[in-house]
Amino acid sequence: MRKQSPALEKYRKKRKFGVTAEPRGGKIKRGGDAFVIQKHAATRLHYDLRLELDGVMKSWAVTRGPSLVPGEKRLAIHVEDHPIEYNSFEGTIPKGQYGGGTVLIWDQGRWIPDHDPRKGYAKGHLDFALEGRKLKGHWHLVRMRKRPGERQDPWLLIKSQDDAARGPKDPDILEEKPKSVVSGRTIEKIAKAEGDAVRESKKSIAENVKRIKKATKAKKIAPKQSTKNAAKKPKK
Ligand code: MN
């Protein structure tokens, strides 16, 4: 097997590739500045914020999603690094698998850190701008102290005061723009499409089994071939 960077070890350990359609992630390529937010209807609906840093997507599960209101502090649970290939993942993670549920690409673009992002990430304080399709302007991501018993670091995602900010009475961006920036679909539509695809594939498997059974039966009742010919046939 190809030698792989340990950066995504945690990510890979949690998933069964082949069961889930999520990407395994290839070689680490540094230098990008992508950001993505994926709406994820798992056991509990949340929005995964991912910022590219040194070849991986640093990831936070924002439980209530981002808010454009500067006073609103949104809890962002720090989770394992994801591969950059994950940014284009939209679909359904099978039930019973890690993160089982439907994923929608809610926003994407690039992020521009105000300071050295490595230092900021290590320190637990990132100030940055987002140039997304939905989210723009300046943001803070600040690490909180972990409480006893908490496994993952809680951070807070907070909008800065600027032209892209909204007031508490303005429309909520999550409700205003719920659709995928890639496919234009709602989470319900993606979930339904996947359900249809699964039903279709189950149906076609069942039909194939029927066809094989029929063919085998036909072969059994077919006139006996000479032993010479039968010997040439590959064993089943
Ligand atoms: Mn998630």
GROMACS .gro file of C-alpha atoms and ligand atoms in nm:
model
  237
    1MET     CA    1   0.000   0.000   0.000
    2ARG     CA    2   0.106   0.357  -0.071
    3LYS     CA    3   0.260   0.532   0.224
    4GLN     CA    4   0.015   0.786   0.357
    5SER     CA    5   0.045   1.092   0.572
    6PRO     CA    6  -0.069   1.035   0.932
    7ALA     CA    7  -0.264   1.363   0.912
    8LEU     CA    8  -0.588   1.184   0.820
    9GLU     CA    9  -0.542   0.876   1.038
   10LYS     CA   10  -0.817   0.976   1.282
   11TYR     CA   11  -1.053   1.051   0.993
   12ARG     CA   12  -0.989   0.715   0.828
   13LYS     CA   13  -1.014   0.513   1.149
   14LYS     CA   14  -1.370   0.635   1.205
   15ARG     CA   15  -1.496   0.531   0.862
   16LYS     CA   16  -1.554   0.214   0.659
   17PHE     CA   17  -1.473   0.311   0.301
   18GLY     CA   18  -1.676   0.099   0.068
   19VAL     CA   19  -1.975   0.125   0.302
   20THR     CA   20  -1.975   0.504   0.306
   21ALA     CA   21  -1.928   0.704  -0.015
   22GLU     CA   22  -1.713   0.961   0.168
   23PRO     CA   23  -1.364   1.006   0.017
   24ARG     CA   24  -1.064   0.833   0.170
   25GLY     CA   25  -0.839   1.127   0.079
   26GLY     CA   26  -0.518   1.100  -0.119
   27LYS     CA   27  -0.180   1.263  -0.097
   28ILE     CA   28  -0.152   1.580   0.110
   29LYS     CA   29  -0.112   1.892  -0.105
   30ARG     CA   30  -0.033   2.214   0.081
   31GLY     CA   31  -0.097   2.572  -0.008
   32GLY     CA   32  -0.474   2.597  -0.063
   33ASP     CA   33  -0.717   2.832   0.108
   34ALA     CA   34  -1.052   2.663   0.053
   35PHE     CA   35  -1.339   2.678   0.296
   36VAL     CA   36  -1.660   2.483   0.293
   37ILE     CA   37  -1.967   2.454   0.513
   38GLN     CA   38  -2.164   2.132   0.492
   39LYS     CA   39  -2.512   2.106   0.633
   40HIS     CA   40  -2.525   1.764   0.796
   41ALA     CA   41  -2.854   1.604   0.899
   42ALA     CA   42  -2.698   1.347   1.134
   43THR     CA   43  -2.852   1.231   1.464
   44ARG     CA   44  -2.860   1.604   1.530
   45LEU     CA   45  -2.859   1.862   1.251
   46HIS     CA   46  -2.542   2.074   1.243
   47TYR     CA   47  -2.320   2.265   1.002
   48ASP     CA   48  -1.960   2.152   0.950
   49LEU     CA   49  -1.720   2.441   0.897
   50ARG     CA   50  -1.394   2.340   0.729
   51LEU     CA   51  -1.093   2.564   0.669
   52GLU     CA   52  -0.801   2.441   0.460
   53LEU     CA   53  -0.466   2.453   0.637
   54ASP     CA   54  -0.149   2.267   0.536
   55GLY     CA   55  -0.321   2.019   0.310
   56VAL     CA   56  -0.615   1.920   0.530
   57MET     CA   57  -0.952   2.068   0.620
   58LYS     CA   58  -0.951   2.181   0.985
   59SER     CA   59  -1.306   2.105   1.095
   60TRP     CA   60  -1.566   2.223   1.345
   61ALA     CA   61  -1.922   2.102   1.390
   62VAL     CA   62  -2.125   2.419   1.443
   63THR     CA   63  -2.431   2.290   1.628
   64ARG     CA   64  -2.669   2.574   1.538
   65GLY     CA   65  -2.491   2.687   1.222
   66PRO     CA   66  -2.329   3.025   1.152
   67SER     CA   67  -2.507   3.350   1.237
   68LEU     CA   68  -2.457   3.689   1.071
   69VAL     CA   69  -2.547   3.866   1.394
   70PRO     CA   70  -2.222   3.986   1.562
   71GLY     CA   71  -2.345   3.923   1.917
   72GLU     CA   72  -2.439   3.560   1.843
   73LYS     CA   73  -2.182   3.310   1.969
   74ARG     CA   74  -2.224   2.978   1.794
   75LEU     CA   75  -2.076   2.669   1.955
   76ALA     CA   76  -1.828   2.501   1.719
   77ILE     CA   77  -1.703   2.161   1.834
   78HIS     CA   78  -1.356   2.091   1.704
   79VAL     CA   79  -1.354   1.758   1.517
   80GLU     CA   80  -1.097   1.552   1.324
   81ASP     CA   81  -0.919   1.689   1.015
   82HIS     CA   82  -1.092   1.598   0.690
   83PRO     CA   83  -0.936   1.543   0.346
   84ILE     CA   84  -0.964   1.826   0.095
   85GLU     CA   85  -1.159   1.587  -0.129
   86TYR     CA   86  -1.436   1.600   0.132
   87ASN     CA   87  -1.525   1.951   0.015
   88SER     CA   88  -1.708   1.812  -0.285
   89PHE     CA   89  -1.893   1.541  -0.092
   90GLU     CA   90  -2.270   1.571  -0.103
   91GLY     CA   91  -2.491   1.272  -0.038
   92THR     CA   92  -2.597   1.034   0.234
   93ILE     CA   93  -2.373   0.852   0.480
   94PRO     CA   94  -2.543   0.516   0.549
   95LYS     CA   95  -2.732   0.471   0.875
   96GLY     CA   96  -2.522   0.310   1.145
   97GLN     CA   97  -2.198   0.450   1.001
   98TYR     CA   98  -2.003   0.731   1.164
   99GLY     CA   99  -2.194   1.054   1.097
  100GLY     CA  100  -2.479   0.865   0.930
  101GLY     CA  101  -2.717   1.109   0.758
  102THR     CA  102  -2.742   1.345   0.463
  103VAL     CA  103  -2.476   1.603   0.372
  104LEU     CA  104  -2.539   1.918   0.166
  105ILE     CA  105  -2.270   2.163   0.049
  106TRP     CA  106  -2.417   2.477   0.202
  107ASP     CA  107  -2.137   2.721   0.117
  108GLN     CA  108  -1.791   2.722  -0.035
  109GLY     CA  109  -1.519   2.964  -0.130
  110ARG     CA  110  -1.191   3.079   0.018
  111TRP     CA  111  -1.086   3.203   0.360
  112ILE     CA  112  -0.830   3.473   0.426
  113PRO     CA  113  -0.671   3.467   0.771
  114ASP     CA  114  -0.578   3.806   0.924
  115HIS     CA  115  -0.273   3.658   1.099
  116ASP     CA  116  -0.049   3.352   1.067
  117PRO     CA  117  -0.315   3.079   1.068
  118ARG     CA  118  -0.083   2.812   1.215
  119LYS     CA  119  -0.005   3.028   1.518
  120GLY     CA  120  -0.370   3.127   1.552
  121TYR     CA  121  -0.489   2.768   1.529
  122ALA     CA  122  -0.236   2.655   1.791
  123LYS     CA  123  -0.329   2.944   2.018
  124GLY     CA  124  -0.699   2.884   1.972
  125HIS     CA  125  -0.786   3.216   1.812
  126LEU     CA  126  -0.845   3.264   1.439
  127ASP     CA  127  -0.951   3.592   1.278
  128PHE     CA  128  -1.037   3.564   0.912
  129ALA     CA  129  -1.251   3.677   0.622
  130LEU     CA  130  -1.477   3.445   0.424
  131GLU     CA  131  -1.532   3.487   0.054
  132GLY     CA  132  -1.812   3.241   0.005
  133ARG     CA  133  -2.127   3.230  -0.202
  134LYS     CA  134  -2.337   3.297   0.109
  135LEU     CA  135  -2.098   3.397   0.385
  136LYS     CA  136  -1.878   3.704   0.353
  137GLY     CA  137  -1.698   3.947   0.579
  138HIS     CA  138  -1.495   3.893   0.891
  139TRP     CA  139  -1.527   3.618   1.151
  140HIS     CA  140  -1.367   3.500   1.475
  141LEU     CA  141  -1.317   3.143   1.585
  142VAL     CA  142  -1.214   3.124   1.950
  143ARG     CA  143  -1.130   2.816   2.156
  144MET     CA  144  -1.297   2.781   2.495
  145ARG     CA  145  -1.167   2.596   2.793
  146LYS     CA  146  -1.261   2.228   2.785
  147ARG     CA  147  -1.490   2.129   3.070
  148PRO     CA  148  -1.419   1.807   3.262
  149GLY     CA  149  -1.547   1.507   3.069
  150GLU     CA  150  -1.547   1.685   2.732
  151ARG     CA  151  -1.346   1.500   2.471
  152GLN     CA  152  -1.339   1.765   2.197
  153ASP     CA  153  -1.248   2.130   2.226
  154PRO     CA  154  -1.540   2.368   2.221
  155TRP     CA  155  -1.480   2.681   2.012
  156LEU     CA  156  -1.710   2.973   1.935
  157LEU     CA  157  -1.782   3.106   1.586
  158ILE     CA  158  -1.867   3.476   1.595
  159LYS     CA  159  -1.938   3.724   1.315
  160SER     CA  160  -1.747   4.055   1.327
  161GLN     CA  161  -1.922   4.390   1.286
  162ASP     CA  162  -1.893   4.487   0.918
  163ASP     CA  163  -2.102   4.537   0.604
  164ALA     CA  164  -2.181   4.165   0.583
  165ALA     CA  165  -2.322   4.158   0.938
  166ARG     CA  166  -2.697   4.154   1.009
  167GLY     CA  167  -2.912   4.261   1.298
  168PRO     CA  168  -3.106   4.021   1.522
  169LYS     CA  169  -3.432   4.110   1.344
  170ASP     CA  170  -3.295   4.053   0.992
  171PRO     CA  171  -3.364   3.724   0.814
  172ASP     CA  172  -3.162   3.422   0.927
  173ILE     CA  173  -2.923   3.326   0.646
  174LEU     CA  174  -2.976   2.954   0.723
  175GLU     CA  175  -3.349   2.985   0.652
  176GLU     CA  176  -3.309   3.238   0.375
  177LYS     CA  177  -3.062   3.025   0.176
  178PRO     CA  178  -3.107   2.659   0.267
  179LYS     CA  179  -3.003   2.504  -0.065
  180SER     CA  180  -2.680   2.344  -0.187
  181VAL     CA  181  -2.447   2.587  -0.365
  182VAL     CA  182  -2.338   2.298  -0.589
  183SER     CA  183  -2.660   2.121  -0.687
  184GLY     CA  184  -2.931   2.364  -0.582
  185ARG     CA  185  -3.100   2.084  -0.389
  186THR     CA  186  -3.249   2.093  -0.039
  187ILE     CA  187  -3.140   1.837   0.218
  188GLU     CA  188  -3.475   1.658   0.175
  189LYS     CA  189  -3.420   1.630  -0.200
  190ILE     CA  190  -3.069   1.487  -0.154
  191ALA     CA  191  -3.196   1.238   0.104
  192LYS     CA  192  -3.478   1.131  -0.128
  193ALA     CA  193  -3.248   1.095  -0.430
  194GLU     CA  194  -3.017   0.871  -0.229
  195GLY     CA  195  -3.308   0.665  -0.103
  196ASP     CA  196  -3.428   0.618  -0.462
  197ALA     CA  197  -3.077   0.519  -0.573
  198VAL     CA  198  -3.050   0.261  -0.294
  199ARG     CA  199  -3.394   0.119  -0.381
  200GLU     CA  200  -3.298   0.107  -0.749
  201SER     CA  201  -2.973  -0.077  -0.680
  202LYS     CA  202  -3.148  -0.321  -0.444
  203LYS     CA  203  -3.408  -0.381  -0.715
  204SER     CA  204  -3.146  -0.441  -0.981
  205ILE     CA  205  -2.956  -0.680  -0.751
  206ALA     CA  206  -3.278  -0.874  -0.687
  207GLU     CA  207  -3.344  -0.886  -1.062
  208ASN     CA  208  -2.992  -1.009  -1.132
  209VAL     CA  209  -3.027  -1.283  -0.872
  210LYS     CA  210  -3.354  -1.388  -1.039
  211ARG     CA  211  -3.189  -1.389  -1.381
  212ILE     CA  212  -2.895  -1.598  -1.259
  213LYS     CA  213  -3.126  -1.846  -1.087
  214LYS     CA  214  -3.330  -1.877  -1.406
  215ALA     CA  215  -3.015  -1.926  -1.617
  216THR     CA  216  -2.878  -2.188  -1.378
  217LYS     CA  217  -3.209  -2.374  -1.385
  218ALA     CA  218  -3.212  -2.363  -1.769
  219LYS     CA  219  -2.860  -2.501  -1.776
  220LYS     CA  220  -2.953  -2.788  -1.542
  221ILE     CA  221  -3.236  -2.906  -1.763
  222ALA     CA  222  -3.041  -2.848  -2.084
  223PRO     CA  223  -2.951  -3.167  -2.277
  224LYS     CA  224  -2.643  -3.331  -2.139
  225GLN     CA  225  -2.329  -3.223  -2.317
  226SER     CA  226  -2.046  -3.456  -2.398
  227THR     CA  227  -1.794  -3.498  -2.117
  228LYS     CA  228  -1.526  -3.359  -2.349
  229ASN     CA  229  -1.704  -3.021  -2.380
  230ALA     CA  230  -1.802  -3.009  -2.015
  231ALA     CA  231  -1.440  -3.051  -1.909
  232LYS     CA  232  -1.346  -2.736  -2.102
  233LYS     CA  233  -1.595  -2.525  -1.915
  234PRO     CA  234  -1.458  -2.320  -1.630
  235LYS     CA  235  -1.567  -2.437  -1.288
  236LYS     CA  236  -1.829  -2.218  -1.123
  237MN      MN  237  -2.080   1.648   1.064
   0.00000   0.00000   0.00000
